[in-house]
Amino acid sequence: MSEPVDSIIVKYQAPDGYKLVHDTDYQDFLTWKNRISIEEWTLKEFSWNVWHQRGVTRAKNFLYSHRNDLDIANGGFIDYEHTHNGWRIPSEQIQNYISKIRAREM
C-alpha cells in the first residue's frame, strides 16, 4: 500500500510583465514559434500560417494597416514597392512583429 500524500497549496503572484500559462498553451506557443520552415512567405502562405485562412483579404488588410512599421523604406522588412512581383514576407520577422502586437494587446 502506498502512503497518503499531503497536498500543499501555494499562492504565487507572477512578477509584473509575466503571466502563468498552462503547459499545453506554452507548448502550443513553442510549436507556433518553431514552425519557421520557410524563410519567406507569399501572401497566401502568410494568410494561412497566421490566420488559417485560404483567402488573403485579412492578410492584405493587416499588411497595409501596419505599413508604417513594416515598410523597408521606413526601416521595416517588407518591400512594398515591389509587391507587384508577389509578396515576399520574411516569416521569422513577421511572426516576431505579430507576437509583439499581441503582447501589447494583453
CSV table of C-alpha atoms in Angstrom, one decimal:
chain,number,residue,atom,x,y,z
A,1,MET,CA,0.0,0.0,0.0
A,2,SER,CA,1.1,3.5,-0.7
A,3,GLU,CA,1.1,6.1,1.9
A,4,PRO,CA,-1.2,9.1,1.6
A,5,VAL,CA,0.4,12.2,0.1
A,6,ASP,CA,-0.2,15.6,1.7
A,7,SER,CA,-1.1,18.5,-0.6
A,8,ILE,CA,0.3,22.0,-0.1
A,9,ILE,CA,-1.4,24.9,-1.7
A,10,VAL,CA,1.0,27.8,-2.5
A,11,LYS,CA,-0.2,31.2,-3.5
A,12,TYR,CA,2.1,32.8,-6.1
A,13,GLN,CA,1.8,36.1,-7.8
A,14,ALA,CA,3.8,36.4,-11.1
A,15,PRO,CA,6.0,39.5,-11.3
A,16,ASP,CA,4.8,42.4,-13.4
A,17,GLY,CA,5.0,41.7,-17.1
A,18,TYR,CA,4.8,37.9,-16.6
A,19,LYS,CA,1.9,35.5,-16.9
A,20,LEU,CA,1.5,32.0,-15.8
A,21,VAL,CA,0.1,29.8,-18.5
A,22,HIS,CA,-0.9,26.1,-18.7
A,23,ASP,CA,1.8,23.8,-20.1
A,24,THR,CA,-0.2,22.9,-23.1
A,25,ASP,CA,-0.6,26.6,-24.1
A,26,TYR,CA,3.1,27.1,-23.7
A,27,GLN,CA,3.8,24.0,-25.9
A,28,ASP,CA,1.4,25.3,-28.5
A,29,PHE,CA,3.3,28.6,-28.4
A,30,LEU,CA,6.6,26.9,-28.9
A,31,THR,CA,5.3,24.9,-31.8
A,32,TRP,CA,3.9,28.0,-33.4
A,33,LYS,CA,7.2,29.8,-32.9
A,34,ASN,CA,9.4,27.0,-34.1
A,35,ARG,CA,7.5,26.2,-37.3
A,36,ILE,CA,9.6,28.7,-39.2
A,37,SER,CA,10.4,26.3,-42.0
A,38,ILE,CA,10.2,28.8,-44.9
A,39,GLU,CA,12.3,31.9,-44.9
A,40,GLU,CA,9.9,34.0,-46.9
A,41,TRP,CA,6.1,33.6,-47.2
A,42,THR,CA,3.9,34.5,-50.1
A,43,LEU,CA,0.7,36.4,-49.2
A,44,LYS,CA,-1.3,33.2,-49.4
A,45,GLU,CA,1.2,31.4,-47.1
A,46,PHE,CA,1.2,34.3,-44.7
A,47,SER,CA,-2.6,34.3,-44.6
A,48,TRP,CA,-2.7,30.5,-43.9
A,49,ASN,CA,0.1,30.4,-41.4
A,50,VAL,CA,-1.1,33.2,-39.3
A,51,TRP,CA,-4.9,33.1,-39.6
A,52,HIS,CA,-5.6,29.6,-41.1
A,53,GLN,CA,-7.5,31.3,-43.9
A,54,ARG,CA,-7.2,30.5,-47.6
A,55,GLY,CA,-8.3,34.0,-48.7
A,56,VAL,CA,-5.8,36.8,-48.5
A,57,THR,CA,-8.1,39.8,-47.7
A,58,ARG,CA,-7.4,39.8,-44.0
A,59,ALA,CA,-3.6,39.4,-44.6
A,60,LYS,CA,-3.6,42.3,-47.1
A,61,ASN,CA,-5.5,44.5,-44.7
A,62,PHE,CA,-3.1,43.7,-41.9
A,63,LEU,CA,0.0,44.4,-44.1
A,64,TYR,CA,-1.4,47.7,-45.3
A,65,SER,CA,-2.6,48.9,-41.9
A,66,HIS,CA,0.9,48.2,-40.5
A,67,ARG,CA,2.8,49.6,-43.5
A,68,ASN,CA,4.4,52.4,-41.4
A,69,ASP,CA,6.1,49.8,-39.3
A,70,LEU,CA,6.8,47.1,-41.9
A,71,ASP,CA,7.8,49.1,-45.0
A,72,ILE,CA,11.5,48.7,-45.8
A,73,ALA,CA,11.6,52.4,-46.7
A,74,ASN,CA,10.8,53.1,-43.0
A,75,GLY,CA,13.3,50.7,-41.6
A,76,GLY,CA,11.0,47.6,-41.7
A,77,PHE,CA,11.4,44.4,-43.6
A,78,ILE,CA,8.8,44.3,-46.4
A,79,ASP,CA,9.5,45.9,-49.7
A,80,TYR,CA,6.0,47.3,-50.6
A,81,GLU,CA,7.4,48.9,-53.8
A,82,HIS,CA,8.0,45.5,-55.3
A,83,THR,CA,4.8,43.7,-54.2
A,84,HIS,CA,3.5,43.8,-57.8
A,85,ASN,CA,6.0,40.9,-58.4
A,86,GLY,CA,4.5,39.0,-55.5
A,87,TRP,CA,4.7,39.4,-51.8
A,88,ARG,CA,7.9,38.2,-50.1
A,89,ILE,CA,7.3,38.3,-46.3
A,90,PRO,CA,10.1,37.2,-44.0
A,91,SER,CA,8.5,34.6,-41.9
A,92,GLU,CA,10.5,35.0,-38.7
A,93,GLN,CA,10.4,38.8,-38.7
A,94,ILE,CA,6.6,38.9,-39.3
A,95,GLN,CA,6.0,36.3,-36.6
A,96,ASN,CA,8.1,38.4,-34.1
A,97,TYR,CA,6.2,41.5,-35.1
A,98,ILE,CA,2.8,39.9,-34.6
A,99,SER,CA,4.0,38.5,-31.2
A,100,LYS,CA,4.9,42.0,-30.1
A,101,ILE,CA,1.5,43.3,-31.2
A,102,ARG,CA,-0.4,40.5,-29.4
A,103,ALA,CA,1.7,41.1,-26.2
A,104,ARG,CA,0.8,44.8,-26.2
A,105,GLU,CA,-2.9,43.9,-26.6
A,106,MET,CA,-2.9,41.7,-23.4
